[in-house]
PDB file of C-alpha atoms in Angstrom:
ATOM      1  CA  UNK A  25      -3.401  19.310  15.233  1.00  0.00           C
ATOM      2  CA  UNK A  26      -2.693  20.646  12.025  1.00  0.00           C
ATOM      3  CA  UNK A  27      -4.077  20.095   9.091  1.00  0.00           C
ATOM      4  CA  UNK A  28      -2.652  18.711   5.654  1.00  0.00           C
ATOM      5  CA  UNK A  29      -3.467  21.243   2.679  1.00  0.00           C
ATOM      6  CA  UNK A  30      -5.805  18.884   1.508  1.00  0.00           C
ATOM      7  CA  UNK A  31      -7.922  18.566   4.714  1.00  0.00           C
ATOM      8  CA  UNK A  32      -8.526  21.766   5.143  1.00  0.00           C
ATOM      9  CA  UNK A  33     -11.084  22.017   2.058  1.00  0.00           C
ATOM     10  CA  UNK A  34     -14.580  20.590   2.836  1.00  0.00           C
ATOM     11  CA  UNK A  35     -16.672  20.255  -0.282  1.00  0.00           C
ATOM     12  CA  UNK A  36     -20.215  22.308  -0.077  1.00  0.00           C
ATOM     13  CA  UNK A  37     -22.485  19.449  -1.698  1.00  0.00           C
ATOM     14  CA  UNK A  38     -25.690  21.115  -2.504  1.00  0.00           C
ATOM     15  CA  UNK A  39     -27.606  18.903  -3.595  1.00  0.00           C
ATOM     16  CA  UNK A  40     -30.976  17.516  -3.394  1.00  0.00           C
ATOM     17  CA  UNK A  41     -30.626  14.107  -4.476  1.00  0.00           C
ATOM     18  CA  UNK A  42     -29.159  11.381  -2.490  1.00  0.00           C
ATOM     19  CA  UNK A  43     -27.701   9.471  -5.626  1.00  0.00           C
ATOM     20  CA  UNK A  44     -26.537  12.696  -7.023  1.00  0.00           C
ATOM     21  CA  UNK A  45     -24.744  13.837  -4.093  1.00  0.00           C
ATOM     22  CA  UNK A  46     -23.128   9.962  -3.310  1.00  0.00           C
ATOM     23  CA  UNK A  47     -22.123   9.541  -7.015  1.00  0.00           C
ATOM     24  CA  UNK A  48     -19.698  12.768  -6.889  1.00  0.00           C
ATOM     25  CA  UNK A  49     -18.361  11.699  -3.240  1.00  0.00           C
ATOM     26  CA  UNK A  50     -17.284   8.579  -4.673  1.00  0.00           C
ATOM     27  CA  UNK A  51     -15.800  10.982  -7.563  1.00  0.00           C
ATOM     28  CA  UNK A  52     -14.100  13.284  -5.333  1.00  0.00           C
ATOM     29  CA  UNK A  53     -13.365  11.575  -1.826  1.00  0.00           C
ATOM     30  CA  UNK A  54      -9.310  10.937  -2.640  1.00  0.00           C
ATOM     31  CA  UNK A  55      -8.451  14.859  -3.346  1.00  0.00           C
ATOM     32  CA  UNK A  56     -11.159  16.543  -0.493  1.00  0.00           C
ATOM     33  CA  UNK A  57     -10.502  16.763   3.570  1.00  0.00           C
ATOM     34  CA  UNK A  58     -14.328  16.507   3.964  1.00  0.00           C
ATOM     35  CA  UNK A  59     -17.987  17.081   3.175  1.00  0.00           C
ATOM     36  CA  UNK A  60     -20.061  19.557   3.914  1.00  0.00           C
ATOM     37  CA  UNK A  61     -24.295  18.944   3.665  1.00  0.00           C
ATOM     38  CA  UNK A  62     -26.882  21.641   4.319  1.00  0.00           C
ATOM     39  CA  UNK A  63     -30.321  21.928   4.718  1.00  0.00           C
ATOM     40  CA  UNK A  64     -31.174  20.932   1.218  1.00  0.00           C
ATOM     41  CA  UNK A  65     -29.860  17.589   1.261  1.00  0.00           C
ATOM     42  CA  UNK A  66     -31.194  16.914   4.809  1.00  0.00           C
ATOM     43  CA  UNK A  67     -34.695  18.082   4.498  1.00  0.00           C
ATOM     44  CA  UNK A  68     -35.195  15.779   1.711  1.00  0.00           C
ATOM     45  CA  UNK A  69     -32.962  12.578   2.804  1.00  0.00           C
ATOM     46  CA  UNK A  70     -32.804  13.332   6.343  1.00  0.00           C
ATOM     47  CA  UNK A  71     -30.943  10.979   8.815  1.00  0.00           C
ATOM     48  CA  UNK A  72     -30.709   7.921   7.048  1.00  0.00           C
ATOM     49  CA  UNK A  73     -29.571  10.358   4.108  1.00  0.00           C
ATOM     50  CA  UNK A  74     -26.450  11.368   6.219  1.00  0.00           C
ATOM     51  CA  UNK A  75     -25.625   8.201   7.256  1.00  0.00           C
ATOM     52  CA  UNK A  76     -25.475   6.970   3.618  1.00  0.00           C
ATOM     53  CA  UNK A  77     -22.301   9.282   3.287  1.00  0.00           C
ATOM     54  CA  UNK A  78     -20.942   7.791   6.404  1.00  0.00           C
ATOM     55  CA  UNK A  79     -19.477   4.649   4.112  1.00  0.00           C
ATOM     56  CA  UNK A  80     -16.768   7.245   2.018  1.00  0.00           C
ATOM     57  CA  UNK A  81     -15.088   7.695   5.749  1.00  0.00           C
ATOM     58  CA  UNK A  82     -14.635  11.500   5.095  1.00  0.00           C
ATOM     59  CA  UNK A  83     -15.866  13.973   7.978  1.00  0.00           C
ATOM     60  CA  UNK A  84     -18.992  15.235   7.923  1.00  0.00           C
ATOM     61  CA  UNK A  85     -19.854  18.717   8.528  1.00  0.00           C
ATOM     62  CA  UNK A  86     -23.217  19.132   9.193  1.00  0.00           C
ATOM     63  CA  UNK A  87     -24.814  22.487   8.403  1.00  0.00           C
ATOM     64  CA  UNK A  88     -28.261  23.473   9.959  1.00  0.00           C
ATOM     65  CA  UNK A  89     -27.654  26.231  11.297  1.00  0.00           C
ATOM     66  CA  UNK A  90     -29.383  25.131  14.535  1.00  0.00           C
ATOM     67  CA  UNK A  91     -30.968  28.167  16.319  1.00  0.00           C
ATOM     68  CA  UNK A  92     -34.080  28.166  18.515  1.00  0.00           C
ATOM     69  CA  UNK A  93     -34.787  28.135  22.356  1.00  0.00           C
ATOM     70  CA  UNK A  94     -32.023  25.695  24.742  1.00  0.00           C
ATOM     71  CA  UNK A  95     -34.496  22.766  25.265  1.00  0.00           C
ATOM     72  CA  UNK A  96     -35.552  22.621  21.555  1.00  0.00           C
ATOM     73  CA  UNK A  97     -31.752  22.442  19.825  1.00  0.00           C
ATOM     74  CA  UNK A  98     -30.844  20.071  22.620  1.00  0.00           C
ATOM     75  CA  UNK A  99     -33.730  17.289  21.744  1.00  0.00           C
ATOM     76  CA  UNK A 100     -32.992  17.896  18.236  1.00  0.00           C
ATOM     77  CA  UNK A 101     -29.351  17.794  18.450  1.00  0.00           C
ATOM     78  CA  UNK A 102     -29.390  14.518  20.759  1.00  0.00           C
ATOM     79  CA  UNK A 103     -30.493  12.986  17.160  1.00  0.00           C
ATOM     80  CA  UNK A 104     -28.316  14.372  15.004  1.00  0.00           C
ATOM     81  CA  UNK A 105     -25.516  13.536  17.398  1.00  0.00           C
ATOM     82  CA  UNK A 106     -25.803   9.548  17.665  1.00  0.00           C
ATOM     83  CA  UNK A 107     -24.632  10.341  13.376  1.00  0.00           C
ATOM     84  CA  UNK A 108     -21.000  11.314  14.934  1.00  0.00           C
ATOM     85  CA  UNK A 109     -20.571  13.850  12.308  1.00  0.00           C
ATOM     86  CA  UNK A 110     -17.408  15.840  12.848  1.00  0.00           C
ATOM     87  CA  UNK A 111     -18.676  19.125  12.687  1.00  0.00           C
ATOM     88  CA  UNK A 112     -22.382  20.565  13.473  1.00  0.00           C
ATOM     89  CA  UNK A 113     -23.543  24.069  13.405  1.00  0.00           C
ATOM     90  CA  UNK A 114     -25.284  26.440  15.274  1.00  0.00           C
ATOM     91  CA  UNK A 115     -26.693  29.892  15.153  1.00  0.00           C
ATOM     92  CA  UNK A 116     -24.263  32.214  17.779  1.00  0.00           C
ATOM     93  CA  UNK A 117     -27.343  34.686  18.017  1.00  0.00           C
ATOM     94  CA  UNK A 118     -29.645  32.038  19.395  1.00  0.00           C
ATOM     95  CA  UNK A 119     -27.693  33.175  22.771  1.00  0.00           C
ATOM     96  CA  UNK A 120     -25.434  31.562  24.941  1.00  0.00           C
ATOM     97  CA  UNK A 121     -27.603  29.540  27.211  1.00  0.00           C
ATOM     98  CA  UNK A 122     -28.763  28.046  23.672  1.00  0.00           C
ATOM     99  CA  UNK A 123     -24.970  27.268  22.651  1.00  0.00           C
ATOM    100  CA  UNK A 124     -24.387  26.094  25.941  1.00  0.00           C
ATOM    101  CA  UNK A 125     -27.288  23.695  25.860  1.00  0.00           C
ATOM    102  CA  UNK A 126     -25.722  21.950  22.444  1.00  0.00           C
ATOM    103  CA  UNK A 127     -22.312  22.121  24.031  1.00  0.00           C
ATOM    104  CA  UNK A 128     -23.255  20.140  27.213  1.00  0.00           C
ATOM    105  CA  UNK A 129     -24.523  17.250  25.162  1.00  0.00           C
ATOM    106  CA  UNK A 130     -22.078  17.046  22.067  1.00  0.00           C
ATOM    107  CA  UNK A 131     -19.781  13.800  22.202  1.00  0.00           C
ATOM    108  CA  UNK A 132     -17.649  13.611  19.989  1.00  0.00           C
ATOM    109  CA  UNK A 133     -18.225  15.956  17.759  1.00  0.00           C
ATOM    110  CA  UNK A 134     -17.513  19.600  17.472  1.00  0.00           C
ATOM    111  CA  UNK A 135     -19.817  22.716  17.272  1.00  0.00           C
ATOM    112  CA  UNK A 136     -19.136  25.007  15.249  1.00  0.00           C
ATOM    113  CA  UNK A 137     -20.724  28.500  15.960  1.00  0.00           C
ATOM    114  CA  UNK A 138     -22.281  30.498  12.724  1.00  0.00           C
ATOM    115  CA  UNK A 139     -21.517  34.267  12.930  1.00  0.00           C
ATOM    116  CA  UNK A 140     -22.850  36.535  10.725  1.00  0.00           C
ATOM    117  CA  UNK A 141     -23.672  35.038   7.055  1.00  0.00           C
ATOM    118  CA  UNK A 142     -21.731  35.291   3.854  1.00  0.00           C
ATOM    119  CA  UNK A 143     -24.464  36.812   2.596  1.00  0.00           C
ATOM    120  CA  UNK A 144     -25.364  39.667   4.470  1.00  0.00           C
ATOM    121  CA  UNK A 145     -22.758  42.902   4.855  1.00  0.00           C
ATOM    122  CA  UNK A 146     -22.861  46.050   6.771  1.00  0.00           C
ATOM    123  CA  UNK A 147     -25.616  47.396   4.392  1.00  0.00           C
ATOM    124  CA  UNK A 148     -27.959  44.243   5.540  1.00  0.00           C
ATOM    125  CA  UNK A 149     -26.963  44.910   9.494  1.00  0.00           C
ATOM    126  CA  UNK A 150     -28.053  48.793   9.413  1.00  0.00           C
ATOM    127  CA  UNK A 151     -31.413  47.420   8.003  1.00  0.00           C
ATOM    128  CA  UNK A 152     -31.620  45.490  10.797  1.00  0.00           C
ATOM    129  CA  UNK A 153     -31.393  48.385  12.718  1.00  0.00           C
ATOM    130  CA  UNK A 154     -27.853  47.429  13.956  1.00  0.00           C
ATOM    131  CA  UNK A 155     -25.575  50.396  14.263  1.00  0.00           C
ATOM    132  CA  UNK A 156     -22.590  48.447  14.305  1.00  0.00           C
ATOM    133  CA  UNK A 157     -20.334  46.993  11.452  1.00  0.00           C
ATOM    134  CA  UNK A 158     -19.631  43.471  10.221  1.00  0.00           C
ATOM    135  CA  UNK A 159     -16.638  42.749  11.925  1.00  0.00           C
ATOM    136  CA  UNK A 160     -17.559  44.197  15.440  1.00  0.00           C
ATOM    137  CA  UNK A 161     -20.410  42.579  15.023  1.00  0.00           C
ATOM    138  CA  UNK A 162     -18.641  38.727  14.611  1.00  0.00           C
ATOM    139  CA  UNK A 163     -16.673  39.433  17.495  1.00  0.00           C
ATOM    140  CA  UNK A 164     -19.256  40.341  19.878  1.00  0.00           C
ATOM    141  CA  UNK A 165     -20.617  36.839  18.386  1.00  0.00           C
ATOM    142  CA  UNK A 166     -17.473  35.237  19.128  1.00  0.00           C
ATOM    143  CA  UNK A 167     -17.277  36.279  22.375  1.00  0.00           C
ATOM    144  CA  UNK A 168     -20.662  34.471  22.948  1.00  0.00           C
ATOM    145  CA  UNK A 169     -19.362  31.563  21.136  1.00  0.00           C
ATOM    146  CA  UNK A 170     -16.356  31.038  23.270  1.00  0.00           C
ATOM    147  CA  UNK A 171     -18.524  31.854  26.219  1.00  0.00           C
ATOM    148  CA  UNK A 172     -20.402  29.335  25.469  1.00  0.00           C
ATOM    149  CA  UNK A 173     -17.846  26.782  24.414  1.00  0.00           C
ATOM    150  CA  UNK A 174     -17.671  26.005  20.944  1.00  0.00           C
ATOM    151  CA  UNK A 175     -14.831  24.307  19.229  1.00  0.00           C
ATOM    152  CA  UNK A 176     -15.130  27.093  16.601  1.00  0.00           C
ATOM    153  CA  UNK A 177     -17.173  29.236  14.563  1.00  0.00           C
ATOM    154  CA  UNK A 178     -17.797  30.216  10.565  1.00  0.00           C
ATOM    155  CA  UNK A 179     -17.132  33.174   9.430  1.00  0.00           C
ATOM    156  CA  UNK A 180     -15.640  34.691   6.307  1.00  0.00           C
ATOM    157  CA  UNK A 181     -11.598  35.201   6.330  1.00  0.00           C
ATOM    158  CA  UNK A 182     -12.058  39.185   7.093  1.00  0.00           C
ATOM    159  CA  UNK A 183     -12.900  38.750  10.365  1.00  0.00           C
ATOM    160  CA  UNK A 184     -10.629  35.784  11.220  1.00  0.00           C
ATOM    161  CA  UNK A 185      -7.935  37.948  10.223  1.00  0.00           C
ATOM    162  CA  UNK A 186      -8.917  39.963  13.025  1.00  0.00           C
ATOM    163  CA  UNK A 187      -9.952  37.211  15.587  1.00  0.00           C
ATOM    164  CA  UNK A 188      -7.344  34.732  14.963  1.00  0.00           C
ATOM    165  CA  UNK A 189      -5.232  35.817  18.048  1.00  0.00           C
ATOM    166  CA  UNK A 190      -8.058  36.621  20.454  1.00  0.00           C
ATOM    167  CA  UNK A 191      -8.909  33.070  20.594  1.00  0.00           C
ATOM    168  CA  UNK A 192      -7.217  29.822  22.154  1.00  0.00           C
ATOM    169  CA  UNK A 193      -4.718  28.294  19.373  1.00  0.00           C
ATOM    170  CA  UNK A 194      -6.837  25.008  19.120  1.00  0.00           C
ATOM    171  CA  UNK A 195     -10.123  27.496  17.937  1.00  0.00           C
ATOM    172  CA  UNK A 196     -11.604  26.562  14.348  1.00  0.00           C
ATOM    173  CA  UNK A 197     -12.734  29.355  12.098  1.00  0.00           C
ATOM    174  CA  UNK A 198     -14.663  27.913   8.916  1.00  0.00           C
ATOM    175  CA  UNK A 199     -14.561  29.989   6.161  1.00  0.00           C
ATOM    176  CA  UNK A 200     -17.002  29.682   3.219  1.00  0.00           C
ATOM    177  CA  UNK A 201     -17.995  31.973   0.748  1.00  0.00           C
ATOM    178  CA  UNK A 202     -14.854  30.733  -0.964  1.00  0.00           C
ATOM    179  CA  UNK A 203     -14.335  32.186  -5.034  1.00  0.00           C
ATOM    180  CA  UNK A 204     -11.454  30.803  -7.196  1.00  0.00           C
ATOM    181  CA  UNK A 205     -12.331  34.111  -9.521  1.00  0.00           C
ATOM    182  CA  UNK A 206     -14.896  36.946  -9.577  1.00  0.00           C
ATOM    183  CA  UNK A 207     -18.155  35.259  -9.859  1.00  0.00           C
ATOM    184  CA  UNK A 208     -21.667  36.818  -9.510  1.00  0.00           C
ATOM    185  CA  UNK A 209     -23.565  34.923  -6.858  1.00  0.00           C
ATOM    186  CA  UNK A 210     -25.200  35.280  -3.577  1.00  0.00           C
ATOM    187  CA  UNK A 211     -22.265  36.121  -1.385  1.00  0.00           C
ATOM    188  CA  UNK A 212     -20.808  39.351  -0.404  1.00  0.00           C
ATOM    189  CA  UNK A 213     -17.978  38.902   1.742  1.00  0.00           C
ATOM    190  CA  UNK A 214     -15.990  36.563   0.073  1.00  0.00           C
ATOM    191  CA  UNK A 215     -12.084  35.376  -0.252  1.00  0.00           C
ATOM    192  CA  UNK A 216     -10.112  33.337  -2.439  1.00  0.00           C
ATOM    193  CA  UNK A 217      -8.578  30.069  -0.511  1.00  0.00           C
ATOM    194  CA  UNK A 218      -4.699  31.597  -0.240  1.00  0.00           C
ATOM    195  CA  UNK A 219      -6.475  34.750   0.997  1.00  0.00           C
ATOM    196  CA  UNK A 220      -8.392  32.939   3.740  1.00  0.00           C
ATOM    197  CA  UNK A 221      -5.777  30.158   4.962  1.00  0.00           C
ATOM    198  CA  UNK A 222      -3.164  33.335   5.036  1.00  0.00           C
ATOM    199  CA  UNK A 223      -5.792  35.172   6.869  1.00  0.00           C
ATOM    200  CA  UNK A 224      -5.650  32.180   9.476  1.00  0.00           C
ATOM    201  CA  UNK A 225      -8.974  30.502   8.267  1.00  0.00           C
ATOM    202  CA  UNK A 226      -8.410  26.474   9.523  1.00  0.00           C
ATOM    203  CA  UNK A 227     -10.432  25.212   7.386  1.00  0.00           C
ATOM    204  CA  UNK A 228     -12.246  25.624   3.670  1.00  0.00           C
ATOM    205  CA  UNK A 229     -16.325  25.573   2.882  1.00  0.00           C
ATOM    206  CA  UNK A 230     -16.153  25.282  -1.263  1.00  0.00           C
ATOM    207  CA  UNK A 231     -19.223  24.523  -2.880  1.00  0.00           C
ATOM    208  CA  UNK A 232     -20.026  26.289  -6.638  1.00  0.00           C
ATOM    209  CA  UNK A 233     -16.432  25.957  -7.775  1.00  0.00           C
ATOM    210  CA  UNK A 234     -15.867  22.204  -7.552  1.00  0.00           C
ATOM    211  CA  UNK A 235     -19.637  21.209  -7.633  1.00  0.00           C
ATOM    212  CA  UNK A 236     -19.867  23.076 -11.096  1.00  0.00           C
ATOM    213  CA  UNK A 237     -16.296  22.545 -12.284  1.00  0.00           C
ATOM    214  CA  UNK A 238     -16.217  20.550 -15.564  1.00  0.00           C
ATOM    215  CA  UNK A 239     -12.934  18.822 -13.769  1.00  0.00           C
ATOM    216  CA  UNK A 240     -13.341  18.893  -9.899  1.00  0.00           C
ATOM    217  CA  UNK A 241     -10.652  17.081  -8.927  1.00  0.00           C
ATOM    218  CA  UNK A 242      -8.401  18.998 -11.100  1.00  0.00           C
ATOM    219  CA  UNK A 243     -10.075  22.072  -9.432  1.00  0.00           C
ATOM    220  CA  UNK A 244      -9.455  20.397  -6.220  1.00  0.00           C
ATOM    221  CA  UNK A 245      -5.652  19.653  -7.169  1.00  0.00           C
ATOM    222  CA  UNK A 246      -5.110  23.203  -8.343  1.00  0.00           C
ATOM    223  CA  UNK A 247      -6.578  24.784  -4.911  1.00  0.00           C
ATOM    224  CA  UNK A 248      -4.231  22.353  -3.106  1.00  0.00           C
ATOM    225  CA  UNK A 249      -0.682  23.308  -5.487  1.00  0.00           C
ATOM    226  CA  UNK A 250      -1.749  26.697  -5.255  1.00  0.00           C
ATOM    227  CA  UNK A 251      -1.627  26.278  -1.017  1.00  0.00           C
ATOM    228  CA  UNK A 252       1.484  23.967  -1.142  1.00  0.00           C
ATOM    229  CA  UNK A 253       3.275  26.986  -3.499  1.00  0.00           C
ATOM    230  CA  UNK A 254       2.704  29.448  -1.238  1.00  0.00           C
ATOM    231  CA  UNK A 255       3.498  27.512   2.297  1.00  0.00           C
ATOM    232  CA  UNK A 256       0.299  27.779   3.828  1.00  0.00           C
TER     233      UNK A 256
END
């Protein structure tokens, strides 16, 4: 199913605070397709934490990252699943008996694979001792993934670009890393949102630039024009 221009941007709430991150939901939820929470609102508000956001009715993408041996993710996951979030992630190089594991057990919701972070480039891969580049190195990850049998993976737009037609039609590629302009920060391989939807991203991780906007919603509105303009 496709989605509306709107639901394709998930909002990256990092925050700590559980009041915090409800009060700009409840400011947001009418111009976002969904929210994404991380590891810094979960380690401190855990569970019940999540389920608080359950009342705005948006999907949740849940982003931990999961990645350790098969029978540890699959306890884990069992309780993160009874929360019915939308979306979960999980680490692609914690194998594909590990992936499997998660898939096996999911429900209802859908597993999203996590390539190669936003954060890390070909520089960061040769000091891993990887002789390989960024993008071969997502799709030897995505290969695992749909091995494995996730419903879709994260990655930034340059590799969808090149993935998008390897994979079945239905396949999701997350995309954050997402910059409305040429901001320092902590990620390298970044796109603006035209960029990635053209690039065939499904769907938008956007954090910093509605978070920190002085109007998010009119940030939001302006992302969503700027899509609708273009006929993406």
């Amino acid at each position: 199913m496709k989605l509306s221009h709107k639901n394709k941007i998930f909002c990256a709430l990092d925050f700590t605070e559980l009041k915090q991150t409800c009060q700009f939901v409840e400011r947001i939820k009418e111009n976002v397709g969904g929210i994404k929470v991380g590891l810094e609102f979960f380690f401190k508000n855990g569970i019940k934490g999540v389920e608080s956001l359950k009342k705005y009715n948006l999907p949740i993408f849940l982003d931990l990252k999961l990645n350790d041996i098969p029978n540890t993710v699959s306890r884990a996951a069992r309780n993160l699943l009874e929360l019915e979030p939308e979306y979960l992630t999980a680490h692609l190089n914690g194998g594909i008996d590990m992936i499997r594991s998660l898939v096996d057990i999911k429900m209802k919701t859908k597993i999203i694979g996590v390539s190669l972070l936003t954060s890390l480039n070909d520089n960061d891969l040769k000091k891993f001792g990887l002789e390989i580049n960024s993008k071969s190195y997502v799709e030897k990850l995505s290969k695992i993934g749909y091995e494995g049998g996730v419903d879709g993976m994260v990655s930034s737009s340059i590799e969808v670009k090149d993935l998008k037609n390897k994979m079945p039609k239905d396949f999701i590629f997350v995309t954050p890393g997402i910059q409305l302009s040429n901001t320092n920060n902590d990620q390298k391989r970044t796109s603006s949102p035209l960029e990635a939807i053209k690039n065939g991203s499904s769907i938008l991780i956007i954090g910093r630039a509605i978070t920190n906007s002085n109007n998010p919603n009119q940030t939001l509105k302006e992302i969503i024009s700027q899509l609708e303009e273009n006929g993406n």
